[in-house]
Coordinates of C-alpha atoms in Angstrom, one line a residue:
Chain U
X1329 CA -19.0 11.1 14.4
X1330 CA -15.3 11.4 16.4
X1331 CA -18.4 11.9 19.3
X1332 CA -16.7 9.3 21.4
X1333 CA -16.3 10.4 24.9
X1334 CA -12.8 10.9 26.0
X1335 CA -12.3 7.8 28.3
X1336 CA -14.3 5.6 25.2
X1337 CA -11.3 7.0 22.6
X1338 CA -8.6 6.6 25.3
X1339 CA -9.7 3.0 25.3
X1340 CA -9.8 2.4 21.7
X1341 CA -6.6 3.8 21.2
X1342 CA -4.9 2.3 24.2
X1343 CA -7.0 -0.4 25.7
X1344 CA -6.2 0.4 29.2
X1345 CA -7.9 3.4 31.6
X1346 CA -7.2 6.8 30.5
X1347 CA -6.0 9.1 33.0
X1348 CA -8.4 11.7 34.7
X1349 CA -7.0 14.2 32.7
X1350 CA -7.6 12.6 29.5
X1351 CA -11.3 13.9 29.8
X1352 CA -10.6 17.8 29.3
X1353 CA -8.4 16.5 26.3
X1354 CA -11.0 13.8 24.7
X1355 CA -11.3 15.7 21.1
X1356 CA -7.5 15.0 20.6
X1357 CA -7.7 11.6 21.2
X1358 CA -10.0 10.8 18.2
X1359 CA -8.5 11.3 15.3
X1360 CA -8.7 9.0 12.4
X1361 CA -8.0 8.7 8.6
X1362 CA -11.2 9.4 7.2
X1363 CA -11.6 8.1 3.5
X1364 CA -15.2 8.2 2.7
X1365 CA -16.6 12.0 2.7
X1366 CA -19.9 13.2 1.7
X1367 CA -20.4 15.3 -1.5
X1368 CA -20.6 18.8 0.4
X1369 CA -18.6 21.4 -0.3
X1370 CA -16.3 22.6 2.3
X1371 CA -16.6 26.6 1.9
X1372 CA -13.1 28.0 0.3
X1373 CA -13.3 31.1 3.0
X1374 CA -12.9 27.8 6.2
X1375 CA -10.0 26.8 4.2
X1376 CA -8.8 30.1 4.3
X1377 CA -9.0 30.3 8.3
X1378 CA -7.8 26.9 8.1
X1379 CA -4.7 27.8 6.0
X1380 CA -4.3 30.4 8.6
X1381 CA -4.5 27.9 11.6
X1382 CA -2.0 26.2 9.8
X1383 CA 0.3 29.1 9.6
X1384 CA -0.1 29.9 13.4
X1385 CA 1.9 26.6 14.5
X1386 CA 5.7 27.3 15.3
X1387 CA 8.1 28.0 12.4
X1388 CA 12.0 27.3 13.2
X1389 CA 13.6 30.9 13.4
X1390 CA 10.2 32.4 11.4
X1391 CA 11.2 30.9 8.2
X1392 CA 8.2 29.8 7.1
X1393 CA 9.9 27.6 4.8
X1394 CA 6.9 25.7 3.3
X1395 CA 4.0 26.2 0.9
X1396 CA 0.5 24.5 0.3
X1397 CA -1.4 24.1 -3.4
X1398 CA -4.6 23.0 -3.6
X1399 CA -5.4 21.0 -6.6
X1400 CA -9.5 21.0 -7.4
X1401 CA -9.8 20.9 -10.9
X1402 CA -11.5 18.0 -11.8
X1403 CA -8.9 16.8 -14.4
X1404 CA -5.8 17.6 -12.1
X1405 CA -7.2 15.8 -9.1
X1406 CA -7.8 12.9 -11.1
X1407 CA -4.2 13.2 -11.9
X1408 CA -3.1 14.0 -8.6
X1409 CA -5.1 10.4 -7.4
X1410 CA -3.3 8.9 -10.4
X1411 CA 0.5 10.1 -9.1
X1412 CA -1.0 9.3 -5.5
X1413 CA -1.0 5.5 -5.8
X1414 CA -4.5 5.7 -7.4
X1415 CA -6.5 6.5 -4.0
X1416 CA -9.9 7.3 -4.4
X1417 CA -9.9 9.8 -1.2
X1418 CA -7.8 11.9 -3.5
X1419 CA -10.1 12.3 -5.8
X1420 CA -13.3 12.4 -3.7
X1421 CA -12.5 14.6 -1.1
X1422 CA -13.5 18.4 -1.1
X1423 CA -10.3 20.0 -1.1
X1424 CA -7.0 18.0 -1.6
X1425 CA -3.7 20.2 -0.1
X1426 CA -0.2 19.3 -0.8
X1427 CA 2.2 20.4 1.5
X1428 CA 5.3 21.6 -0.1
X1429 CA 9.1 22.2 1.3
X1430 CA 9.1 25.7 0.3
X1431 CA 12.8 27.3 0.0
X1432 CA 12.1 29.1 -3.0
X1433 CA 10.1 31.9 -1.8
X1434 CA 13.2 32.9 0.6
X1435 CA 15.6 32.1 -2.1
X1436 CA 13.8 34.4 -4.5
X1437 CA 13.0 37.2 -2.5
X1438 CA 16.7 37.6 -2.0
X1439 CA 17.9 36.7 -5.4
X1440 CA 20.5 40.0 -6.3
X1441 CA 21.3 40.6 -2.9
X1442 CA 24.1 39.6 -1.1
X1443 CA 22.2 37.6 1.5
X1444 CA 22.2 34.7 -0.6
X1445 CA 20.9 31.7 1.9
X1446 CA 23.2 29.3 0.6
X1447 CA 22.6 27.3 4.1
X1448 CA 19.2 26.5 2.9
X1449 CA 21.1 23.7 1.0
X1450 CA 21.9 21.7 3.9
X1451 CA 20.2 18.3 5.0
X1452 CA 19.6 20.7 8.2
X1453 CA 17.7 22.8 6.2
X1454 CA 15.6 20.3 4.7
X1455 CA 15.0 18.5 8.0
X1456 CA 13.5 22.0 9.1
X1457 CA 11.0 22.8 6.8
X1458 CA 9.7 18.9 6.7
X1459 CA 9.0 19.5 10.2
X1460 CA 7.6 22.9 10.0
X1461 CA 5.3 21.7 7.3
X1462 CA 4.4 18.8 9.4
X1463 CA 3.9 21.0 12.2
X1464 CA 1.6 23.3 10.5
X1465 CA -0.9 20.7 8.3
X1466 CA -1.3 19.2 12.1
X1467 CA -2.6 22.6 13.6
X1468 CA -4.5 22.5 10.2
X1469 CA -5.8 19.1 10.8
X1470 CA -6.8 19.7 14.9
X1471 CA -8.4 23.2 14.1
X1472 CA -10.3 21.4 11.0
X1473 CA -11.5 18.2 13.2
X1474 CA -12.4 20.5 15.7
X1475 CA -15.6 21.9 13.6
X1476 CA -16.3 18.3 12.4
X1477 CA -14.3 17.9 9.0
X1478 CA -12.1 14.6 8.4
X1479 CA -8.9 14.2 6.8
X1480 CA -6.6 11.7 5.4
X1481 CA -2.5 12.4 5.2
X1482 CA -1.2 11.0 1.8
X1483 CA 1.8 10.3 2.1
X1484 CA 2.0 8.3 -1.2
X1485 CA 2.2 12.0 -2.6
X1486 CA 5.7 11.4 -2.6
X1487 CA 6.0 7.9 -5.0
X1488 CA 6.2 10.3 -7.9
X1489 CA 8.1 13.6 -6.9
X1490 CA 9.0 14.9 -10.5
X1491 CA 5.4 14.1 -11.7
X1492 CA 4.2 15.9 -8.5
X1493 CA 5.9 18.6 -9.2
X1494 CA 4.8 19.1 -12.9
X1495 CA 1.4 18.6 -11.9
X1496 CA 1.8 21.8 -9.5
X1497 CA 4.8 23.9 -11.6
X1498 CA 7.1 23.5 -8.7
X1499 CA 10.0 25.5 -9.2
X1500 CA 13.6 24.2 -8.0
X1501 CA 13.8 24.6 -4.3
X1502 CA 10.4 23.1 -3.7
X1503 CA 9.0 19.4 -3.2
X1504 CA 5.5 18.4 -2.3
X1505 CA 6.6 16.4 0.9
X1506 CA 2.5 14.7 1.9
X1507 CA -0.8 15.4 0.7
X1508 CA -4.2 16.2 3.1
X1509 CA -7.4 15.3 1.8
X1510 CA -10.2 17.2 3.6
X1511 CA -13.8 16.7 3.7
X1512 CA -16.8 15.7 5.5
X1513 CA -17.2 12.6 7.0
X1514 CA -19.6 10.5 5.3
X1515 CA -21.0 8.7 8.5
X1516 CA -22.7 6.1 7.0
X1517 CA -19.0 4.8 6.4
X1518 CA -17.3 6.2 9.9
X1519 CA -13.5 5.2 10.1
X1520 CA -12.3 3.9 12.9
X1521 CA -9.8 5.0 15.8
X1522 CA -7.0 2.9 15.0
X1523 CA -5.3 1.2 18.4
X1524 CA -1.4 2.2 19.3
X1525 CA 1.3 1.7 21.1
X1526 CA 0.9 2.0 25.2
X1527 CA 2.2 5.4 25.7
X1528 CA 4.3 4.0 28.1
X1529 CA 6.4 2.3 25.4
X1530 CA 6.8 5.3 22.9
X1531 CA 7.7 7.8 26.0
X1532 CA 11.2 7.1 27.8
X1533 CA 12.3 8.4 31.4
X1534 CA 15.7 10.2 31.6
X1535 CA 17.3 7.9 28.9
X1536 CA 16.2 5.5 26.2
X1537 CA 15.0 2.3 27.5
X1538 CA 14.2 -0.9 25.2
X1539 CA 10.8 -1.8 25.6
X1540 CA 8.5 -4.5 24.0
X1541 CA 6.0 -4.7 21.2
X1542 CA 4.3 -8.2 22.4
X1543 CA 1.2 -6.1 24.2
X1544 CA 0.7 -4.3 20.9
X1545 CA 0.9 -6.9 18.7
X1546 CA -1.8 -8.6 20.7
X1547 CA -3.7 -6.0 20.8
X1548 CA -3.2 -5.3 16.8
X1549 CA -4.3 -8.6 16.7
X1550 CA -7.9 -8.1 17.7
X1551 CA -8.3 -4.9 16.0
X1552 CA -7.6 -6.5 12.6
X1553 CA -9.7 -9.0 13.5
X1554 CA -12.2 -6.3 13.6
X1555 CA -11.6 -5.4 10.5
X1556 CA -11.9 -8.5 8.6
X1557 CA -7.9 -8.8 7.8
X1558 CA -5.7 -11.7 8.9
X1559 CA -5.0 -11.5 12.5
X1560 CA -2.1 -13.9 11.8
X1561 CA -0.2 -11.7 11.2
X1562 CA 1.3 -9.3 13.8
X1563 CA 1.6 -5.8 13.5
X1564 CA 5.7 -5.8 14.5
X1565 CA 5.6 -8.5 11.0
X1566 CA 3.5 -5.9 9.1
X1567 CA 5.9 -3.5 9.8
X1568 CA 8.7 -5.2 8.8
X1569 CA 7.2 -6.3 5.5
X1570 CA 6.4 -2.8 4.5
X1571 CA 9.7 -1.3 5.5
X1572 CA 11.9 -4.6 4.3
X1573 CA 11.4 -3.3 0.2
X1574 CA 12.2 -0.4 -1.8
X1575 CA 9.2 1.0 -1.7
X1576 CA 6.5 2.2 -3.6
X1577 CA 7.2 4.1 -6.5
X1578 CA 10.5 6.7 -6.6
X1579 CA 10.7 6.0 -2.7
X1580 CA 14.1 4.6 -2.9
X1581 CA 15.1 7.2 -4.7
X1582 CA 13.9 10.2 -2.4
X1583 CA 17.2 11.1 -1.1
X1584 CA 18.7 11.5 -5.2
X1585 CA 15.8 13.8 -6.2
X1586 CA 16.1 15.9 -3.2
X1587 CA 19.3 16.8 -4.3
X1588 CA 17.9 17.1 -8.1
X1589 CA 15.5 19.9 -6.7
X1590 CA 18.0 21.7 -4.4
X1591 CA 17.9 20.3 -1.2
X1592 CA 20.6 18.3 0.8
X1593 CA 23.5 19.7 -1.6
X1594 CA 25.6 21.9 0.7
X1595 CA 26.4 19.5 3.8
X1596 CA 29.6 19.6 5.0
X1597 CA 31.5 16.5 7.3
X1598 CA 31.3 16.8 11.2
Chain G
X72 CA -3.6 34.4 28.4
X73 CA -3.9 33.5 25.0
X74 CA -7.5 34.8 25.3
X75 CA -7.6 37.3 22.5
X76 CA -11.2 36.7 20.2
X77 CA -10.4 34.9 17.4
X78 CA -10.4 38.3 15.2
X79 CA -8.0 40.2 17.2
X80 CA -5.8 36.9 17.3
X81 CA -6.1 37.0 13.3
X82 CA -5.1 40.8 12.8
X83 CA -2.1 40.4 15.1
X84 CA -1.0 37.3 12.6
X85 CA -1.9 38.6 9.3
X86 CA -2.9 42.5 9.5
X87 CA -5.8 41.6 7.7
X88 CA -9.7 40.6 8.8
X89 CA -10.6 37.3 10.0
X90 CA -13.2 35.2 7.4
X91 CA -16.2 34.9 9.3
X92 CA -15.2 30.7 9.8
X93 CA -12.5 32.1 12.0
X94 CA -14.5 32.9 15.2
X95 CA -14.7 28.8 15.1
X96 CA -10.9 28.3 15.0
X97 CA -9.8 31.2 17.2
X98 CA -8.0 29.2 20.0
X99 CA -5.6 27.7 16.7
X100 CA -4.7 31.3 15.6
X101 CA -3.4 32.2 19.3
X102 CA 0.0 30.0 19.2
X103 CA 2.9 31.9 20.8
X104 CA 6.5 30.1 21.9
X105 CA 6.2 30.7 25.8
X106 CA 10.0 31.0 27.2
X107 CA 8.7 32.7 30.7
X108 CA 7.0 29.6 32.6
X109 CA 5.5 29.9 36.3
X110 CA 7.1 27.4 38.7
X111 CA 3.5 25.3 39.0
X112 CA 4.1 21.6 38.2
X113 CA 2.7 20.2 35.3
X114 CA 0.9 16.7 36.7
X115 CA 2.6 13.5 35.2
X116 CA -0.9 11.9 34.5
X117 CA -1.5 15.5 32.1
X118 CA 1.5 15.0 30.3
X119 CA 0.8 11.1 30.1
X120 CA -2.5 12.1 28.7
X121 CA -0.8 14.8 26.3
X122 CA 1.4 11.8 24.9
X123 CA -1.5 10.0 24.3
X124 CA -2.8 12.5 22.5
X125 CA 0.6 12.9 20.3
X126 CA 0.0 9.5 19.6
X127 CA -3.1 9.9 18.4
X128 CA -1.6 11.9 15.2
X129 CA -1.4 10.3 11.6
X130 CA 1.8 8.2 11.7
X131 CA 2.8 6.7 8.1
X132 CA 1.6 3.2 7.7
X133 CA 1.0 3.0 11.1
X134 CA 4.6 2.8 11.8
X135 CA 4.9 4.3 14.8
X136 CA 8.8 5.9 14.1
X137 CA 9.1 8.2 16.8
X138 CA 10.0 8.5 20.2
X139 CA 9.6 11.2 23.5
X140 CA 12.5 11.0 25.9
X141 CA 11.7 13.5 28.7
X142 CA 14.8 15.0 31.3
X143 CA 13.2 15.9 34.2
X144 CA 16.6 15.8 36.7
X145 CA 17.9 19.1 37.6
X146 CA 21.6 18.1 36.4
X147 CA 20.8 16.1 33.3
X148 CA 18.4 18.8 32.5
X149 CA 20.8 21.5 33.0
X150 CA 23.1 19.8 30.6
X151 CA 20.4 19.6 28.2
X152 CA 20.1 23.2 28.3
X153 CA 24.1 23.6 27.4
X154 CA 23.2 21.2 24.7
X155 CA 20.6 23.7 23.3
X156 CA 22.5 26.9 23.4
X157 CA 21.8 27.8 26.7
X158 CA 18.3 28.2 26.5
X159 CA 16.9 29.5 30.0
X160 CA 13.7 28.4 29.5
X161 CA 15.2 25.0 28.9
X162 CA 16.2 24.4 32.1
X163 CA 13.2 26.8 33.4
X164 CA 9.9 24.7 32.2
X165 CA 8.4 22.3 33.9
X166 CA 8.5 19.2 31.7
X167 CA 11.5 19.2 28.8
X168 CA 10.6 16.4 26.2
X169 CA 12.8 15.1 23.8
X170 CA 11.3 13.8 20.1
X171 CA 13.1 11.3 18.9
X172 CA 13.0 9.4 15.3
X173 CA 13.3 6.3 15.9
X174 CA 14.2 3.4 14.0
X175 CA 15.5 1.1 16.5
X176 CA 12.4 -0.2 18.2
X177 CA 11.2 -1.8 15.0
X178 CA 14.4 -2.8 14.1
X179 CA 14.7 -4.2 17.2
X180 CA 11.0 -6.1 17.1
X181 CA 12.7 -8.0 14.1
X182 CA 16.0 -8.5 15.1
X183 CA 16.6 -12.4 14.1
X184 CA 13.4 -12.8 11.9
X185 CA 13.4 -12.9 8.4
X186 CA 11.5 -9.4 8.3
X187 CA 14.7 -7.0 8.8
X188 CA 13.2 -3.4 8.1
X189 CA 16.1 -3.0 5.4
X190 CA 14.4 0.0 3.6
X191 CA 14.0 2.1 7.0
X192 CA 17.6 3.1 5.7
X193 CA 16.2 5.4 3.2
X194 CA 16.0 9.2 3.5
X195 CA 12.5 8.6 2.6
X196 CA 11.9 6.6 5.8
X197 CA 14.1 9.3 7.8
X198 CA 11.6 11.6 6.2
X199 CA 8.8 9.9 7.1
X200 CA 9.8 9.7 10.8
X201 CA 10.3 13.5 10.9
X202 CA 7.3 14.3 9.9
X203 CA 5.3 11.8 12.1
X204 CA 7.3 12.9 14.9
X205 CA 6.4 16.9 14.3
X206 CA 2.9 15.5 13.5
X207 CA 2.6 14.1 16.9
X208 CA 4.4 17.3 18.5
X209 CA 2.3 19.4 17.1
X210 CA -1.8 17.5 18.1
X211 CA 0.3 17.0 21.5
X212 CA 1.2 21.0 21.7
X213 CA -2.5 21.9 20.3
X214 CA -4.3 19.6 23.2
X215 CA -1.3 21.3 26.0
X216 CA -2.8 24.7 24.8
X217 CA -6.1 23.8 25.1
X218 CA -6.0 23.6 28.6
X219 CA -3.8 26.8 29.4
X220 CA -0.4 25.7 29.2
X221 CA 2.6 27.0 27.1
X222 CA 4.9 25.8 24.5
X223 CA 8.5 26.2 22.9
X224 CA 9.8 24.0 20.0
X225 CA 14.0 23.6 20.5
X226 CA 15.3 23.4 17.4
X227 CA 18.7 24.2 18.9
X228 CA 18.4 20.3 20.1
X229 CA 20.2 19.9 16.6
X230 CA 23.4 21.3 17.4
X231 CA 24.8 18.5 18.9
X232 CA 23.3 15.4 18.0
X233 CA 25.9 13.3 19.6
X234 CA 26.0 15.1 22.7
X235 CA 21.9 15.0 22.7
X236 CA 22.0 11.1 21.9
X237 CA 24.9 10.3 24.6
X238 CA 22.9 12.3 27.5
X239 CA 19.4 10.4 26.7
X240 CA 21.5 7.2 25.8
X241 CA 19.9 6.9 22.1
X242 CA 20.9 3.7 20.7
X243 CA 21.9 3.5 16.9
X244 CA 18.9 3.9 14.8
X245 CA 17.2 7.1 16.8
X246 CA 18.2 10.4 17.0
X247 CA 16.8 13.7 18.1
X248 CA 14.9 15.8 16.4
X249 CA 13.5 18.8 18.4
X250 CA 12.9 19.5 22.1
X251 CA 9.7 21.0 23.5
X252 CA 9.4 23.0 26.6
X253 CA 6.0 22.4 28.5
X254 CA 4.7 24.5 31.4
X255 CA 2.0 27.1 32.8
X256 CA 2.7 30.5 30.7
X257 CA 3.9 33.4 33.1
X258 CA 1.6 35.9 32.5
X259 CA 3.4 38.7 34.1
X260 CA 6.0 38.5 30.9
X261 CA 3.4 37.2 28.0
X262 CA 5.2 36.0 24.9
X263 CA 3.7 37.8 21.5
X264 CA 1.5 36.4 18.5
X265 CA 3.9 36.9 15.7
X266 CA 2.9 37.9 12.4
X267 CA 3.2 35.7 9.4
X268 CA 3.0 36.1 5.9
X269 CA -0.6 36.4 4.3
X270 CA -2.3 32.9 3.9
X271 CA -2.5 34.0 0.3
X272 CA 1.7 33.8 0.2
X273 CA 1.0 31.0 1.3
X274 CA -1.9 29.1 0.1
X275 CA -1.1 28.5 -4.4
X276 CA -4.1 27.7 -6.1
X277 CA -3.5 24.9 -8.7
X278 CA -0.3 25.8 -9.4
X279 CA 3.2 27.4 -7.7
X280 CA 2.8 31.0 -8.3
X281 CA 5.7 33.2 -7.5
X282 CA 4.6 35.8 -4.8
X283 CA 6.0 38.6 -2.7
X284 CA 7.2 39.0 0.6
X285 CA 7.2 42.9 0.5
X286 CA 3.4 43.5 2.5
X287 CA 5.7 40.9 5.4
X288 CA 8.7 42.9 5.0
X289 CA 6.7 46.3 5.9
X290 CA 4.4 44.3 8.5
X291 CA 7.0 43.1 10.4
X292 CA 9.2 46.1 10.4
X293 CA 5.9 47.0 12.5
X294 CA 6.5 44.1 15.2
X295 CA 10.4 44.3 15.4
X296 CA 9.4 47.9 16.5
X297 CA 6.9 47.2 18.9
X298 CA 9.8 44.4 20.5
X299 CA 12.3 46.9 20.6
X300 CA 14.5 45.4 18.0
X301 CA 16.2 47.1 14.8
X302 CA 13.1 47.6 12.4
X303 CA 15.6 48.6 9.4
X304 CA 16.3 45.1 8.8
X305 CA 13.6 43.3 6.6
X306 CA 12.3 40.0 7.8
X307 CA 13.5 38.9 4.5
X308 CA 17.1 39.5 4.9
X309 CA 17.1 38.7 8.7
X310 CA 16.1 34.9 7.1
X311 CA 19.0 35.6 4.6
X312 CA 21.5 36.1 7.4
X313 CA 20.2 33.3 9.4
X314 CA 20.5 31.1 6.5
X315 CA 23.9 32.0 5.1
X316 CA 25.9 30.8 6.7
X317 CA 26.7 27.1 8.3
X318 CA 24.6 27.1 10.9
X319 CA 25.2 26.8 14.6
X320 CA 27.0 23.9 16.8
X321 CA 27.0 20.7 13.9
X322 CA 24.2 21.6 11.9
X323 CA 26.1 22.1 8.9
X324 CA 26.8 18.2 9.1
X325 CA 23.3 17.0 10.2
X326 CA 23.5 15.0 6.7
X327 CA 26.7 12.8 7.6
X328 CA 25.1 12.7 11.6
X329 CA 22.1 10.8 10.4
X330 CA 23.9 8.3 8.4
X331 CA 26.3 7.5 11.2
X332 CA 23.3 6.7 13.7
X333 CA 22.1 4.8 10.9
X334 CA 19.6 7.0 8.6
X335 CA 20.0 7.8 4.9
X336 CA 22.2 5.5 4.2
X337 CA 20.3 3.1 2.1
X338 CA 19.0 5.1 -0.8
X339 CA 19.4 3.9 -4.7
X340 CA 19.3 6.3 -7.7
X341 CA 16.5 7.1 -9.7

C-alpha cells in the first residue's frame, strides 16, 4: 500500500502530468484517510519517536503551546468513538491521539510569578497554538506514513468539546482541537488517494486571482463515480451543503466555549 | 546539512536516548528554521511539485480552505519583509509563500445558487481552515526538507493583516495566516536543532496530567549558552515575557481582524 509510484499518485491527485520533480517527492503525494486497520499493535516505544517527530516541526516563538492524550482504554475509546460522531476508526485503530491547545502548561508553570501570560488570552494566541498543533500531528503523520502506518484526522473530535474534555480531565486553558487515529493499513480494504484541486487554482502569483472550480468539479465527478456515490452532484454543491448548516454537534457553538475554557477572552479592537 | 544520525538529532532535541524506532524517523527529528539561504534558485516546477504535495495533506471534508500566494518581485517582496518585521531572511530566500485561509473561493463557487456556505462564518470553520492550512504547510515543508532545502515559518505575517491582505490583494473572505521562507540552507552559517521539552511533557496518557517544565528550564539554559544568549533567564519566563504583553504590530486585535474580512462572525451560543 501508498506503493504508487510518484507520477501514478500525481495523477490520481491531479489528473494532469506531474512535474519531473514530483518523482524525488512521490511518498508525499500519497497520503490518504485510512479507516480500516489491521489488529496489530503499533509498538508504544514508535509512538514515542513519533511523538518526538511531532515535536520537531516549528513552534511560534518555542512555545510549544499544545499537548497530545492518547486514549486506549477499551471503555474510553469506545467513549471517545461515541463523542466522535460514532466512527468506528476511532475505536479500531491502534492508538487514537488527540491533539490539544495546550496553554495551561505555560500558564501553570508561571502561576505566582509576575510573568503572568495574560496575552495567551488573545484570539492571536489561540490562532497560534491551532497551527502549531496542526503543524506538529502533520510531521507526526509524514514521519508515521513514512514506515507504512495510516492515519485518519478526526476532526469531529470537536462536536462535543465539554464532553471531550471530561473524557481526558482537561483543565481550563486546554481544548482537544482534532483527533489522529493511527494504525496499520488493512490492505485488503486500501483507501484511496482522494483527487484535488489543480495546484494551479489553490497557488496565486503576486496577488490573489479568482479562479474556477468547473475542472474540479468534473473531475470530482468521476471520482465519486468510482466510489459508488451520486456523481450528480458536484463537489463545489457538496461543499456548500456541508458548510450551508450549523454543523454537527456544538460546532456552532465553538467560538462560545473557546471563551468558556480560556481562550479568545483578552482581544482588544484594532 | 541536516545530516546528523537520527540519535544525535534526538539528544540535541530532547537530551535523552533515541527509542530504537527512531533510526527510522531520523530525517523528521532534524527540523531547524533556516534564516541564512544560498542565492541558488529554487526551480518553479519543485515548488509546483512541493504545492502538490501540500495539497496532498488531510483537509476537513475535503474542503479545500486554504490558499498559497507567493511574492516573488524584488519590490513587493521587499514590502513583505516590512510587513513581517523586517525579517532579512524574508526578503533573502528564494521563494516567499504566503498561506492563506480562504473562504472566498467557495463562497464564490456558490455565489447565486441556493447553496450559500452560510456556516463558513463560524470560528469553527476559521478553525478548520487554520489547521488545514498549517496541515498542508507542514507535509509541504517535510517533502522541501527531504530533498535538502530549508525552511522558516513567519508568524510575524500576523502583524498586519491589512497591510498583508492589501499587498497580495486578498478579497473578503481570506486572510493570511503565516508566511514560509523556502530556499537551499547556507551551510557556512547552519541554523541549530533546538531542544524541546520531553515527549513525556508532552505526550498524557489517558488523561491531562499536570507536569513540569523544570528538566526544559535547566536544558535550555544549556542551548541559550551555547548561542551566546543570557542563560539566567528560564525558557519558562522568556514565554512569560513573550506572552504578556499585547503582542506586536495588530496582533492584539487579530479577533476583530478576522471578523471584518469576514471570519467568526457567525457563531450561536451553546
Amino acid at each position: 500500500m501508498f506503493d504508487e509510484a510518484p507520477s501514478d499518485a500525481w495523477a490520481i491527485r491531479f489528473g494532469d502530468g506531474a512535474p519531473a520533480e514530483a518523482d524525488r517527492l512521490g511518498r508525499f503525494f500519497a497520503h490518504r484517510s485510512v479507516r480500516r486497520f489491521t489488529p496489530d499493535p503499533v509498538p508504544e516505544a514508535l509512538v514515542r519517536a513519533l511523538i518526538g517527530a511531532a515535536q520537531s516541526a516549528a513552534t511560534s516563538s518555542n512555545l510549544q503551546l499544545w499537548s497530545v492524550v492518547t486514549v486506549q482504554e477499551a471503555s474510553r475509546r469506545k467513549r471517545m468513538a461515541e463523542l466522535c460522531a460514532g466512527q468506528g476508526h476511532v475505536e479500531g485503530a491502534a492508538w487514537f491521539l488527540a491533539f490539544v491547545a495546550d496553554h495551561y502548561r505555560l500558564r501553570h508553570a508561571l502561576a505566582g510569578t509576575q510573568d503572568e501570560p495574560d496575552a495567551l488570552g488573545t484570539t492571536e494566541m489561540f490562532t497560534v497554538s491551532a497551527i502549531d498543533a496542526a503543524l506538529a500531528a502533520e510531521r507526526l503523520v509524514c514521519a508515521a506514513e513514512s514506515v507504512g502506518l495510516g492515519i485518519c484526522y478526526i476532526g469531529a473530535m470537536r462536536n462535543d468539546p465539554v464532553g471531550v474534555a471530561e473524557l481526558l480531565g482537561l483543565p481550563h486553558g486546554t481544548i482537544g482541537l482534532f483527533g489522529l487515529c493511527l494504525g496499520w493499513p488493512d490492505e485488503t480494504k486500501p483507501a484511496e488517494i482522494k483527487p484535488r484541486l489543480l495546484p494551479d487554482e489553490v497557488w496565486h502569483r503576486e496577488t490573489y486571482r479568482t479562479g474556477s472550480v468547473a475542472e474540479y468539479d468534473e473531475r470530482m465527478a468521476a471520482f465519486y463515480e468510482s466510489q459508488g456515490m451520486d456523481a450528480s452532484i458536484p463537489w463545489s454543491r457538496r461543499s456548500g451543503r456541508r458548510t450551508q448548516h450549523r454543523g454537527v454537534g456544538s460546532r456552532h457553538a465553538w467560538g462560545a466555549i473557546l471563551r468558556e475554557r480560556g481562550f479568545c477572552t483578552g482581544d482588544e479592537e484594532p
